[in-house]
Coordinates of N, CA, C and O in Angstrom, one line a residue:
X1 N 0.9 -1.2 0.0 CA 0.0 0.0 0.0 C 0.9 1.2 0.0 O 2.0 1.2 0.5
X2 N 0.3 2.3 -0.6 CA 1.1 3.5 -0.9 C 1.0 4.6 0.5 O -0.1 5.0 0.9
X3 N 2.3 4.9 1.2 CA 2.8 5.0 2.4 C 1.5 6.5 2.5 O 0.8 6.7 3.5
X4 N 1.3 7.4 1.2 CA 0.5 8.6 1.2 C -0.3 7.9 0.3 O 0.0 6.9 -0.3
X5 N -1.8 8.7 0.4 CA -2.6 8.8 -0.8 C -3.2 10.2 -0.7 O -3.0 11.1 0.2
X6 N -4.1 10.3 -1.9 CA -4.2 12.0 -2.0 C -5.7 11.7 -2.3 O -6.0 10.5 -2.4
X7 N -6.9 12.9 -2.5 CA -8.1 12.7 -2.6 C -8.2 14.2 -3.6 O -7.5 14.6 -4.5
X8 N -9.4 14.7 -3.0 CA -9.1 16.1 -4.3 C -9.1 17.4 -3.0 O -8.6 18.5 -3.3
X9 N -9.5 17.2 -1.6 CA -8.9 18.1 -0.5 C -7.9 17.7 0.2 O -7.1 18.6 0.7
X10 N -7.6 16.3 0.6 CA -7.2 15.4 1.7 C -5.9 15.1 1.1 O -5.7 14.8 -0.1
X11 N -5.1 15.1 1.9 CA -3.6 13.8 2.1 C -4.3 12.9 3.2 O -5.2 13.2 3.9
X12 N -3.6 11.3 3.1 CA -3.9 10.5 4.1 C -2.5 9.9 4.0 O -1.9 9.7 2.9
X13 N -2.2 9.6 5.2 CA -0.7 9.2 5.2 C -0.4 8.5 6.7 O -0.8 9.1 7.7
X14 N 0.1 7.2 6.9 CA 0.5 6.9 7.8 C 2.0 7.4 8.7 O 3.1 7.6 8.2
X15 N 1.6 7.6 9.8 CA 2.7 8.4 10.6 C 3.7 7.3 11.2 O 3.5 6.0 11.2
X16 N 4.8 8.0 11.8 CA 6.2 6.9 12.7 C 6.0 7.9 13.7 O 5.5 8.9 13.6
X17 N 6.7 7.3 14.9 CA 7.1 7.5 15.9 C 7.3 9.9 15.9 O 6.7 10.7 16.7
X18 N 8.1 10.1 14.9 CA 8.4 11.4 14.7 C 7.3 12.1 14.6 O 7.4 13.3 14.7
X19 N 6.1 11.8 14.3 CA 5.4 12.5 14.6 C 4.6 12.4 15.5 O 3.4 12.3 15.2
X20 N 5.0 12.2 16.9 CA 3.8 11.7 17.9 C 3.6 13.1 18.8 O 2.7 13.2 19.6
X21 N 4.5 14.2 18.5 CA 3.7 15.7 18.9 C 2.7 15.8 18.1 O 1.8 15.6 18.8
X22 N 2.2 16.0 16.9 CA 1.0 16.1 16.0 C 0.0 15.1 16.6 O -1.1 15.7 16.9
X23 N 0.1 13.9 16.8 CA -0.8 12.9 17.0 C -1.4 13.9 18.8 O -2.5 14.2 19.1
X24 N -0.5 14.0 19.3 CA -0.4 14.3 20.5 C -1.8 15.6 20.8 O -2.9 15.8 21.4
X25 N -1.0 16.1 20.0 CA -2.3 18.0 19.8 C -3.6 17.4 19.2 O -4.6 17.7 19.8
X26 N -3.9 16.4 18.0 CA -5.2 15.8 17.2 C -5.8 15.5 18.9 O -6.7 16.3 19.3
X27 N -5.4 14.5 19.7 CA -5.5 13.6 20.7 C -6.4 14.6 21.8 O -7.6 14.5 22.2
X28 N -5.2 15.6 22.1 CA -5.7 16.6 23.3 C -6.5 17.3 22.9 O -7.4 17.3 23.8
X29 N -6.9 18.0 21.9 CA -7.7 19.2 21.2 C -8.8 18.1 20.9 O -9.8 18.8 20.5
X30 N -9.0 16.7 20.8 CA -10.4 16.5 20.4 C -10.9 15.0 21.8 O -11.8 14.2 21.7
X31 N -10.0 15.4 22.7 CA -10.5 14.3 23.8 C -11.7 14.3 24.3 O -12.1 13.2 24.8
X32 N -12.6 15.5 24.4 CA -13.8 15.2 25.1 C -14.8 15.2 23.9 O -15.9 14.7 24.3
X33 N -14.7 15.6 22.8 CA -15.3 15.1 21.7 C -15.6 13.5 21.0 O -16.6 12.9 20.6
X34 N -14.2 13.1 21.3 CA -14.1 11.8 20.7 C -14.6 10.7 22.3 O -15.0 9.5 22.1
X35 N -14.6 11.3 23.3 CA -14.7 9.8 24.3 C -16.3 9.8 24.4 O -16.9 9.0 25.1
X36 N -16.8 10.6 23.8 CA -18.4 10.1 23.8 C -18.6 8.9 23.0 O -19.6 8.2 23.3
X37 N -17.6 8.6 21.9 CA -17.9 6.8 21.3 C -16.8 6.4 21.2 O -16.4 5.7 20.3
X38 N -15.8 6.8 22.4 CA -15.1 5.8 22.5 C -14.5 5.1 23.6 O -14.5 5.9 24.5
X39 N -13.9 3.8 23.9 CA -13.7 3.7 25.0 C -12.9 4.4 26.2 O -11.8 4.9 25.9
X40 N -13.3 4.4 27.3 CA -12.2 5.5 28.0 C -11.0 5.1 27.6 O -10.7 4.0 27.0
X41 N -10.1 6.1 28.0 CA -8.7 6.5 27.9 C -7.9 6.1 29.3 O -8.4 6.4 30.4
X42 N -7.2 5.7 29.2 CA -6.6 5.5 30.4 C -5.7 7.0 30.7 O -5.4 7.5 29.6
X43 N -5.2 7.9 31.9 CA -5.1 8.9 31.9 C -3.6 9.1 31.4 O -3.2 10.2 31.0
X44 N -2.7 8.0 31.4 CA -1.2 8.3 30.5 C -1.8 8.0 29.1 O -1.2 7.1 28.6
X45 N -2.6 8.4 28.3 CA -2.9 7.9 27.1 C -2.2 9.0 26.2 O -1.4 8.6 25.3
X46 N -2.4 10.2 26.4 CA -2.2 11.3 25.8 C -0.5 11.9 25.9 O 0.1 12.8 25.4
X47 N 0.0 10.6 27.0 CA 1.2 11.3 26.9 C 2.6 11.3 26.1 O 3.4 10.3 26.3
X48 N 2.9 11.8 25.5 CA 3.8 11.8 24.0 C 4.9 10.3 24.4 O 5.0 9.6 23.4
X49 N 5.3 10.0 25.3 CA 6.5 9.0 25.2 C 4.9 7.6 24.9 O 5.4 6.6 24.5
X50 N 3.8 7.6 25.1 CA 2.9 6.6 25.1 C 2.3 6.8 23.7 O 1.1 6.5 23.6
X51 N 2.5 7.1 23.0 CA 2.0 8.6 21.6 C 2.9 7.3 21.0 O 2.4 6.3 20.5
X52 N 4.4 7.6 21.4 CA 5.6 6.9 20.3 C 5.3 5.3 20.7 O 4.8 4.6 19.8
X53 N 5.6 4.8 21.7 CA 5.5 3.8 21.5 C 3.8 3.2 20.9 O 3.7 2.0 20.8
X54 N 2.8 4.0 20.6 CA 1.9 2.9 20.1 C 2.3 3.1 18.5 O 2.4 2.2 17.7
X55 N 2.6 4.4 18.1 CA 3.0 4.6 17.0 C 3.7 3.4 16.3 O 3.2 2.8 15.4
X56 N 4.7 3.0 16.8 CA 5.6 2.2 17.1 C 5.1 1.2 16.9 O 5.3 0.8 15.8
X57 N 4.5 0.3 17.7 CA 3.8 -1.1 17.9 C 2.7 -1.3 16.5 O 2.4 -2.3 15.9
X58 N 2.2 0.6 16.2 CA 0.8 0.2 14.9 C 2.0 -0.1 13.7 O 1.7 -0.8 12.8
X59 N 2.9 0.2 13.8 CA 4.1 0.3 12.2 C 4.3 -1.2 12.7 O 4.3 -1.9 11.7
X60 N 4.4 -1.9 13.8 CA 5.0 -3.3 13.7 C 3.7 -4.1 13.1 O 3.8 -4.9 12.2
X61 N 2.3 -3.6 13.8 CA 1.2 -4.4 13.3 C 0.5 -4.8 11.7 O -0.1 -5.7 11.2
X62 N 1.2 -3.3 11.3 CA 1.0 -3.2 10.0 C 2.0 -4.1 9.2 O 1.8 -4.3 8.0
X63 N 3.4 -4.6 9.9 CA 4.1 -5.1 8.8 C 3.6 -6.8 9.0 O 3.5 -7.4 7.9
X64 N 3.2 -7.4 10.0 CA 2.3 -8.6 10.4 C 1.0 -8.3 9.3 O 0.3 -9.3 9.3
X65 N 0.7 -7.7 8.7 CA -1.2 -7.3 8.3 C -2.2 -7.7 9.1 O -3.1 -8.5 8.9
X66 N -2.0 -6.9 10.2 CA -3.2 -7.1 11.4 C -3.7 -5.5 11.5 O -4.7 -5.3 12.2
X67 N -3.3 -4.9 11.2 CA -3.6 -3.0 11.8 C -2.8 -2.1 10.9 O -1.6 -2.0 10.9
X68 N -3.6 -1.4 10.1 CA -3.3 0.0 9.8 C -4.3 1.5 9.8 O -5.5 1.7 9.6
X69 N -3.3 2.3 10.2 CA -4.0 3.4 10.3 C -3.5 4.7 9.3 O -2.3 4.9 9.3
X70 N -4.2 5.3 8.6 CA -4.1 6.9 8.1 C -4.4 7.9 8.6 O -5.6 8.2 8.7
X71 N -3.3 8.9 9.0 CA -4.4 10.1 9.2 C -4.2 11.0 8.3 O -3.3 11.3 7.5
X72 N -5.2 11.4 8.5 CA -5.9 12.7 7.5 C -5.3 13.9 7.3 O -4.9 14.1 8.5
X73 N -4.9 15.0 6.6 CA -4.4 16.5 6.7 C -5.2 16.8 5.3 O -5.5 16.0 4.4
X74 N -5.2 18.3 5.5 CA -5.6 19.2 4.3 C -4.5 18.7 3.3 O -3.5 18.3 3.9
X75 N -4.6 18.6 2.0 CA -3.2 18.6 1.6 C -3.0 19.4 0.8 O -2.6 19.1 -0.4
X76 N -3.3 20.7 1.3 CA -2.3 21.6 1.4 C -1.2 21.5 2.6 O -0.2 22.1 2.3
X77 N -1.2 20.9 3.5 CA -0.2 21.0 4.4 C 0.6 20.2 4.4 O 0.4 19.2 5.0
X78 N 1.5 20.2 4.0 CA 2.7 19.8 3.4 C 3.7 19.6 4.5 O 4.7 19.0 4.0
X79 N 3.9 19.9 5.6 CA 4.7 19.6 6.7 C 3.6 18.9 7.4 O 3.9 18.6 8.5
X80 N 2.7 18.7 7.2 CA 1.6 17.5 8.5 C 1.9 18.1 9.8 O 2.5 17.5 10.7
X81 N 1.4 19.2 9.8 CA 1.5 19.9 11.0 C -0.3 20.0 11.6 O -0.3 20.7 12.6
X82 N -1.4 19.5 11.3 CA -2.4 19.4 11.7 C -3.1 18.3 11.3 O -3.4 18.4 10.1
X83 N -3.6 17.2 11.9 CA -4.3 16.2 11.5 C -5.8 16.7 12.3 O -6.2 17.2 13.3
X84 N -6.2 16.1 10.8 CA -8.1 16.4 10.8 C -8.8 15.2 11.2 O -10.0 15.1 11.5
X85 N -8.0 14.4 11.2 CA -8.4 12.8 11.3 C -8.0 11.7 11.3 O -7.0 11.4 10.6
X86 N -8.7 10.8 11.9 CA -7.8 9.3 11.6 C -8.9 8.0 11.2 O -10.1 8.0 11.5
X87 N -8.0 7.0 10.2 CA -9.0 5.9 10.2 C -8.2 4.5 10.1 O -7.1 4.4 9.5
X88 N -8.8 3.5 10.9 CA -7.7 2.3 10.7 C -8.9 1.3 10.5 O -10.1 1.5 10.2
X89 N -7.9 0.1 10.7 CA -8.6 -0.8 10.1 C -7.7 -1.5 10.9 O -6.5 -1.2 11.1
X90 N -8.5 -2.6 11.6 CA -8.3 -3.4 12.4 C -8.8 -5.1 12.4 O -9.7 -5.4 11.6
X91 N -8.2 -6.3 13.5 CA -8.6 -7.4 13.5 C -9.1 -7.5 12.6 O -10.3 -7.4 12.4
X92 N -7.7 -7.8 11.4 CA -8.4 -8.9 10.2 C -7.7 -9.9 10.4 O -6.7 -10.0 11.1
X93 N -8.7 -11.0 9.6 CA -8.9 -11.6 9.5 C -8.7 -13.1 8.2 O -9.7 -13.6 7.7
X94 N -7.3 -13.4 8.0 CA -7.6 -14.4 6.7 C -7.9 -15.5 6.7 O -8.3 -15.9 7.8
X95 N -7.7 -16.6 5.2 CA -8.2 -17.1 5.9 C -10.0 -17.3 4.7 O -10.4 -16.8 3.7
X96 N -10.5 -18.2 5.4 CA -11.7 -18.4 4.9 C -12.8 -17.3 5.1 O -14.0 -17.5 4.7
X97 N -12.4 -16.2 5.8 CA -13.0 -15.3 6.4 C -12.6 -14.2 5.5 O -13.3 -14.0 4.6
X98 N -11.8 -13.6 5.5 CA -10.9 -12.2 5.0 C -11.8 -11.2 5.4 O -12.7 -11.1 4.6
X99 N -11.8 -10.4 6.4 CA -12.5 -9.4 6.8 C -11.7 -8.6 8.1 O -10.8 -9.2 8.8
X100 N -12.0 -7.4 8.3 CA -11.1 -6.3 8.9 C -12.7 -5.4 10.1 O -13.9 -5.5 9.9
X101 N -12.1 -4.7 10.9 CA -13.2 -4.0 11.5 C -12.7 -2.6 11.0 O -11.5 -2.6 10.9
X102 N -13.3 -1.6 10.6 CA -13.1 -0.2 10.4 C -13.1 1.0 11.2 O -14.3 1.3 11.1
X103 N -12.6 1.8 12.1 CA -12.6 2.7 12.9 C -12.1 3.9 12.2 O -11.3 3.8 11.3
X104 N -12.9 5.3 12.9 CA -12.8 6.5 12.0 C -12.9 7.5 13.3 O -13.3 7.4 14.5
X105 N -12.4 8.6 12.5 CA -12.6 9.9 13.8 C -12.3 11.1 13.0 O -11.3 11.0 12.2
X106 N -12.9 12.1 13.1 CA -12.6 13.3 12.5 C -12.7 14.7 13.7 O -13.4 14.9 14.7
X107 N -11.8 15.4 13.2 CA -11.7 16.5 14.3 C -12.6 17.1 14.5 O -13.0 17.5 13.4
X108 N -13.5 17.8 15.7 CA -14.4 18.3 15.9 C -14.3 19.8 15.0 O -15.3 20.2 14.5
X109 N -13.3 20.3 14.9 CA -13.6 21.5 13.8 C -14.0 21.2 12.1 O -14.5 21.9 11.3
X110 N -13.4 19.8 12.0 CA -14.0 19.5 10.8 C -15.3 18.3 10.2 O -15.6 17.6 9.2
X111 N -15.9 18.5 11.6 CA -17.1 17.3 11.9 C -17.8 18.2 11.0 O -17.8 19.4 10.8
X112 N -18.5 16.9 10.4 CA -20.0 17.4 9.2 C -19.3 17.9 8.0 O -20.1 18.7 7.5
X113 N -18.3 17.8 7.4 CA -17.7 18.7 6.2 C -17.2 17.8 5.5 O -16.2 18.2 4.9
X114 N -17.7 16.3 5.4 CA -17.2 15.7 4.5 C -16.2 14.4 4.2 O -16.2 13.4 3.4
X115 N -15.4 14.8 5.3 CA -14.3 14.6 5.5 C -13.8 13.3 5.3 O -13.0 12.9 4.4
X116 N -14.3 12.6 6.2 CA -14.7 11.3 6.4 C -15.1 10.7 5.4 O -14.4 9.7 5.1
X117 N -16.2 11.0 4.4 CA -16.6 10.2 3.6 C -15.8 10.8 2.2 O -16.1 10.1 1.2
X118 N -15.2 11.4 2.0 CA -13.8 11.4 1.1 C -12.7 10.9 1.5 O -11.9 10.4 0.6
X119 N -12.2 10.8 2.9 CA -11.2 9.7 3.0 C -11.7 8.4 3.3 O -10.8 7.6 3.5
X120 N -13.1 7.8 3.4 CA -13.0 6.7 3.1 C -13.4 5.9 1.6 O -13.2 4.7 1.3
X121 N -14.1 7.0 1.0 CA -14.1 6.2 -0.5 C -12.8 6.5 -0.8 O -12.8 5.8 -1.8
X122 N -11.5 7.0 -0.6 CA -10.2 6.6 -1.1 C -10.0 5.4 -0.6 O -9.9 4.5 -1.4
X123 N -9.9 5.1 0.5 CA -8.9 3.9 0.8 C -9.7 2.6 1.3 O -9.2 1.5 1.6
X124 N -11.3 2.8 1.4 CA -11.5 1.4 1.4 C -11.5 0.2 0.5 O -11.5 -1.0 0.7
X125 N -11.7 1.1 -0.8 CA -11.3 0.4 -1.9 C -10.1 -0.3 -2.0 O -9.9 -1.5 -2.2
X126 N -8.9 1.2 -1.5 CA -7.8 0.6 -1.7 C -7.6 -0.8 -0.5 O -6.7 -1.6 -0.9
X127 N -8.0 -1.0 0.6 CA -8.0 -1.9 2.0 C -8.4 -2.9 1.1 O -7.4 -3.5 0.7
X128 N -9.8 -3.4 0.4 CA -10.4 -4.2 0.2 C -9.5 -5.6 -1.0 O -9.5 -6.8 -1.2
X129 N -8.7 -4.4 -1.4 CA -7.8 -4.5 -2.9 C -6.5 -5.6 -2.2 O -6.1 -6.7 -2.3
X130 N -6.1 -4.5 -1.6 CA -4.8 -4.5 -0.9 C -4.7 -5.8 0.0 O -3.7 -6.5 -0.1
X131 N -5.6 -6.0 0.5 CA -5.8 -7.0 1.6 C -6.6 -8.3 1.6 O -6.9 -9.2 2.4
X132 N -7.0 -8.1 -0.2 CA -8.1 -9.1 -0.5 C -9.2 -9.3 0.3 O -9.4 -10.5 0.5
X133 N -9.7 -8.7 0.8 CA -11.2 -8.6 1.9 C -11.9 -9.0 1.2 O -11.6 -9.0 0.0
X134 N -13.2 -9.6 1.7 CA -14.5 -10.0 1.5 C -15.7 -8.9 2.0 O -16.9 -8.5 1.7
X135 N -14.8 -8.6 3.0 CA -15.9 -7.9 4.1 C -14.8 -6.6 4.7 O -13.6 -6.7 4.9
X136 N -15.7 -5.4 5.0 CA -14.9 -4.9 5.8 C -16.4 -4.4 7.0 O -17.5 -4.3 6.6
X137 N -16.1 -4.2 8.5 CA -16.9 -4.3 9.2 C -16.9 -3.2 10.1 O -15.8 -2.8 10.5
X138 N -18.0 -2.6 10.4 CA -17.8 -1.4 11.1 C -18.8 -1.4 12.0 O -19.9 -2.1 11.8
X139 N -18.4 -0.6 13.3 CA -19.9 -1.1 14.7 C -19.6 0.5 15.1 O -18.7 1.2 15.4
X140 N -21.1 0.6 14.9 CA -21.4 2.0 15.8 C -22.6 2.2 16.5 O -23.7 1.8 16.1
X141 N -22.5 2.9 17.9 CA -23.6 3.3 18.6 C -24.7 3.8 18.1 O -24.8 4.8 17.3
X142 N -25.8 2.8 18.5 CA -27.6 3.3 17.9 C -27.2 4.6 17.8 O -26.9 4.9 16.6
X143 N -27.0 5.7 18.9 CA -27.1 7.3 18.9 C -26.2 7.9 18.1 O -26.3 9.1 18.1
X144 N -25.2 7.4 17.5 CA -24.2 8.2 16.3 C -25.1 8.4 15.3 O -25.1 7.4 14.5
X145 N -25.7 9.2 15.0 CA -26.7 9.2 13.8 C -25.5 9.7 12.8 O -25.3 9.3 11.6
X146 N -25.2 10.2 13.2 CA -24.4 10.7 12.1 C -23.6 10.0 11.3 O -23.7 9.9 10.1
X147 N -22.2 9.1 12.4 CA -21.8 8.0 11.7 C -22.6 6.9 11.2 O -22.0 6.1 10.4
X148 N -23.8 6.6 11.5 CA -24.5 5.8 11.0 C -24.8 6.0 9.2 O -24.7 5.1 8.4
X149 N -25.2 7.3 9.1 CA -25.6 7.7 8.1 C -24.5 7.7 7.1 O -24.6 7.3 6.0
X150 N -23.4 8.4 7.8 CA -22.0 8.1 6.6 C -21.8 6.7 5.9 O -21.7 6.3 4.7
X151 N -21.9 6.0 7.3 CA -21.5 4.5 6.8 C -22.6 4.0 5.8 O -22.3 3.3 4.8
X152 N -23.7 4.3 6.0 CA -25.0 3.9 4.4 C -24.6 3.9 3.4 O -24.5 3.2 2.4
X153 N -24.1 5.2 3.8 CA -23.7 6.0 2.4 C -22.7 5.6 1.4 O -22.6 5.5 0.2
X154 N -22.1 5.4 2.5 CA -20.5 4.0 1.4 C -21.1 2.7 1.3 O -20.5 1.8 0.7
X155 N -22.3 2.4 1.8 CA -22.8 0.7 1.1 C -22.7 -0.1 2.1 O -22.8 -1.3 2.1
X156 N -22.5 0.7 3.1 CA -22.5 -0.5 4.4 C -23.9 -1.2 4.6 O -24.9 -0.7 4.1
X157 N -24.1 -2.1 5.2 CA -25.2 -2.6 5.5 C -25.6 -3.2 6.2 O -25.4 -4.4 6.2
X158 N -26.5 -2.5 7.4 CA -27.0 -2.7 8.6 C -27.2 -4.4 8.8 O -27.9 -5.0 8.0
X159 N -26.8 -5.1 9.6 CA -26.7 -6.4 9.4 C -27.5 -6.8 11.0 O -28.2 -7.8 11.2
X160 N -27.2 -5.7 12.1 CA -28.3 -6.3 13.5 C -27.2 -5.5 14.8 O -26.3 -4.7 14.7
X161 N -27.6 -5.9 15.5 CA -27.7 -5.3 16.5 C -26.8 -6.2 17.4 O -27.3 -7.2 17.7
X162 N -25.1 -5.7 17.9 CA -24.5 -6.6 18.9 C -24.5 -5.9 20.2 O -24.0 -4.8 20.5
X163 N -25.1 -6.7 21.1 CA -25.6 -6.6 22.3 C -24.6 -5.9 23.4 O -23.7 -6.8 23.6
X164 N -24.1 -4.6 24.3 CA -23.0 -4.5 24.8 C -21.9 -5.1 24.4 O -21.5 -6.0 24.9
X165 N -21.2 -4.5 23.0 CA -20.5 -5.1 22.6 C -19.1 -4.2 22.8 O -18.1 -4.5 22.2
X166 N -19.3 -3.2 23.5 CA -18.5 -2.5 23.9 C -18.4 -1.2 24.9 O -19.0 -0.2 24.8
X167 N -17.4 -1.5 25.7 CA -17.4 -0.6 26.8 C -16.8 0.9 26.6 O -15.6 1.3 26.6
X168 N -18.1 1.6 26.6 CA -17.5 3.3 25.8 C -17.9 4.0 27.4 O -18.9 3.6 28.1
X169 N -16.9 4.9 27.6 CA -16.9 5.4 29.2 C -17.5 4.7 30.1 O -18.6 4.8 30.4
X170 N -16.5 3.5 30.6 CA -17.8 2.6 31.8 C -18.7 2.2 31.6 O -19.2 1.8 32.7
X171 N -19.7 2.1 30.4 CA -21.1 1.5 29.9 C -20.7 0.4 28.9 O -19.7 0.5 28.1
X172 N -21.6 -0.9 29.0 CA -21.4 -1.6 28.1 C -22.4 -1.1 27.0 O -23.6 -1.4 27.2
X173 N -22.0 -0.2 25.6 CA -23.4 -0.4 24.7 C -23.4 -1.0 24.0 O -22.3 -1.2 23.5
X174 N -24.4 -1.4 23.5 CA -24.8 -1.6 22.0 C -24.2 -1.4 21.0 O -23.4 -0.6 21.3
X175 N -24.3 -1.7 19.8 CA -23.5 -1.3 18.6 C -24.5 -2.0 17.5 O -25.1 -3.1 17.5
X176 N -24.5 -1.1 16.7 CA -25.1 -1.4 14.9 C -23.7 -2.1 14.3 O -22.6 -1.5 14.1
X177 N -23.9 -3.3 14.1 CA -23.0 -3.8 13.1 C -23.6 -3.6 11.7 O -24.7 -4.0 11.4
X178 N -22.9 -2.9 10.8 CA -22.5 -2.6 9.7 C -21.4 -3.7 8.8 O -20.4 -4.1 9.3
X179 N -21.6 -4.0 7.7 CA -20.7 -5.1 7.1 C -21.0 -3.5 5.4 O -21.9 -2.6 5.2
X180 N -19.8 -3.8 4.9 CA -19.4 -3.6 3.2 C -19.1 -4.9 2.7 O -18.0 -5.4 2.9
X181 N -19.9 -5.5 2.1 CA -19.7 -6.8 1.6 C -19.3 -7.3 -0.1 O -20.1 -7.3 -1.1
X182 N -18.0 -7.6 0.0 CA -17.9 -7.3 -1.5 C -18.9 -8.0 -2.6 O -19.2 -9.2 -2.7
X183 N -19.3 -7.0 -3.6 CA -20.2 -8.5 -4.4 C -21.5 -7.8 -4.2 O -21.9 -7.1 -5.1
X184 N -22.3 -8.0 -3.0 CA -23.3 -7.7 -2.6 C -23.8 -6.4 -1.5 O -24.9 -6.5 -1.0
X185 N -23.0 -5.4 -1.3 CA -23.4 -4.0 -0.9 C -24.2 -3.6 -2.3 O -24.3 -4.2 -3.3
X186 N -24.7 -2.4 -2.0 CA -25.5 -1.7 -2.7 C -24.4 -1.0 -3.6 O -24.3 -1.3 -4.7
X187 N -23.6 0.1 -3.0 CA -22.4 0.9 -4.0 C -21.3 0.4 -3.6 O -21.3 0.0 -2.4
X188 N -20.0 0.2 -4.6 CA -19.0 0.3 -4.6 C -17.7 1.5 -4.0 O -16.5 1.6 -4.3
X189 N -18.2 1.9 -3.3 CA -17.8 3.0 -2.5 C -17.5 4.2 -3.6 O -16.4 4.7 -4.0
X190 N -19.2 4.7 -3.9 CA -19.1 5.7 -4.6 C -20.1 6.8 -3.9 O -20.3 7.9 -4.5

């Protein structure tokens, strides 16, 4: 997979260790935004020497093909001095299965603008391609209406309801599982 990709606003580019101040500012500047769907943070989460080493561990995961992540910048920004967002792709799966779960986050300054659903019609194609997938899988809270509606939108398809399937601040909730099923989704991530 190509280390950058480009969109017609967006760079997406995976990061090393050197940039774990950038990751660091994305992290701090959108923490009480993002832990409404996500699981708590433990309180060293945010701290740059714990920045590098996950950085670190995602670059080893990715060379295994178990975990990759992109984040997002204008690309106009050409030093990656602000990340707008991040999206990975996780616990895949080969194998008679070939399938991945999808996780996404966009900065609260640039929530509702798109964002999201131009960096993921770039690269789920490219995941799908890359990784030979069948399936790629995404779980979101009944109450994200919003990400709910993105993920439609790329062809995902509401498949049922997993019961506390995950613990977001001390609550076990619910989750909409979502499947992109190659073959049979509705769009091809258009």
């Amino acid at each position: 997979m190509p280390f950058e990709l480009e969109s017609q606003r967006l760079g997406l580019t995976q990061l090393s260790s050197e940039y774990a101040e950038q990751v660091q500012e994305y992290l701090v500047r959108n923490r009480y935004f993002f832990q409404r769907y996500m699981p708590r943070w433990p309180q060293a989460f945010c701290q740059l020497e714990n920045i590098e080493l996950r950085l670190n561990e995602e670059k080893w995961l990715q060379q295994q093909r178990r975990f990759i992540r992109y984040y997002i910048f204008h690309r106009s920004d050409n030093q990656k001095n602000r990340i707008i967002g991040d999206i990975s792709y996780s616990h895949f799966i080969y194998g008679a299965m070939r399938s991945c779960f999808l996780g996404y986050k966009v900065d609260q300054s640039f929530n509702n603008l798109g964002v999201a659903t131009e960096a993921l019609r770039l690269l789920n194609p490219e995941i799908m391609q890359r990784f030979d997938l069948q399936r790629i899988e995404a779980h979101i809270m009944p109450q994200n209406k919003g990400s709910r509606r993105l993920i439609e939108k790329l062809g995902f398809e509401l498949e049922g309801i997993a019961k506390q399937f995950i613990c977001i601040n001390g609550q076990w909730e619910d989750h909409c599982r979502y499947a992109f099923v190659k073959g049979l989704s509705q769009e091809e991530f258009h």
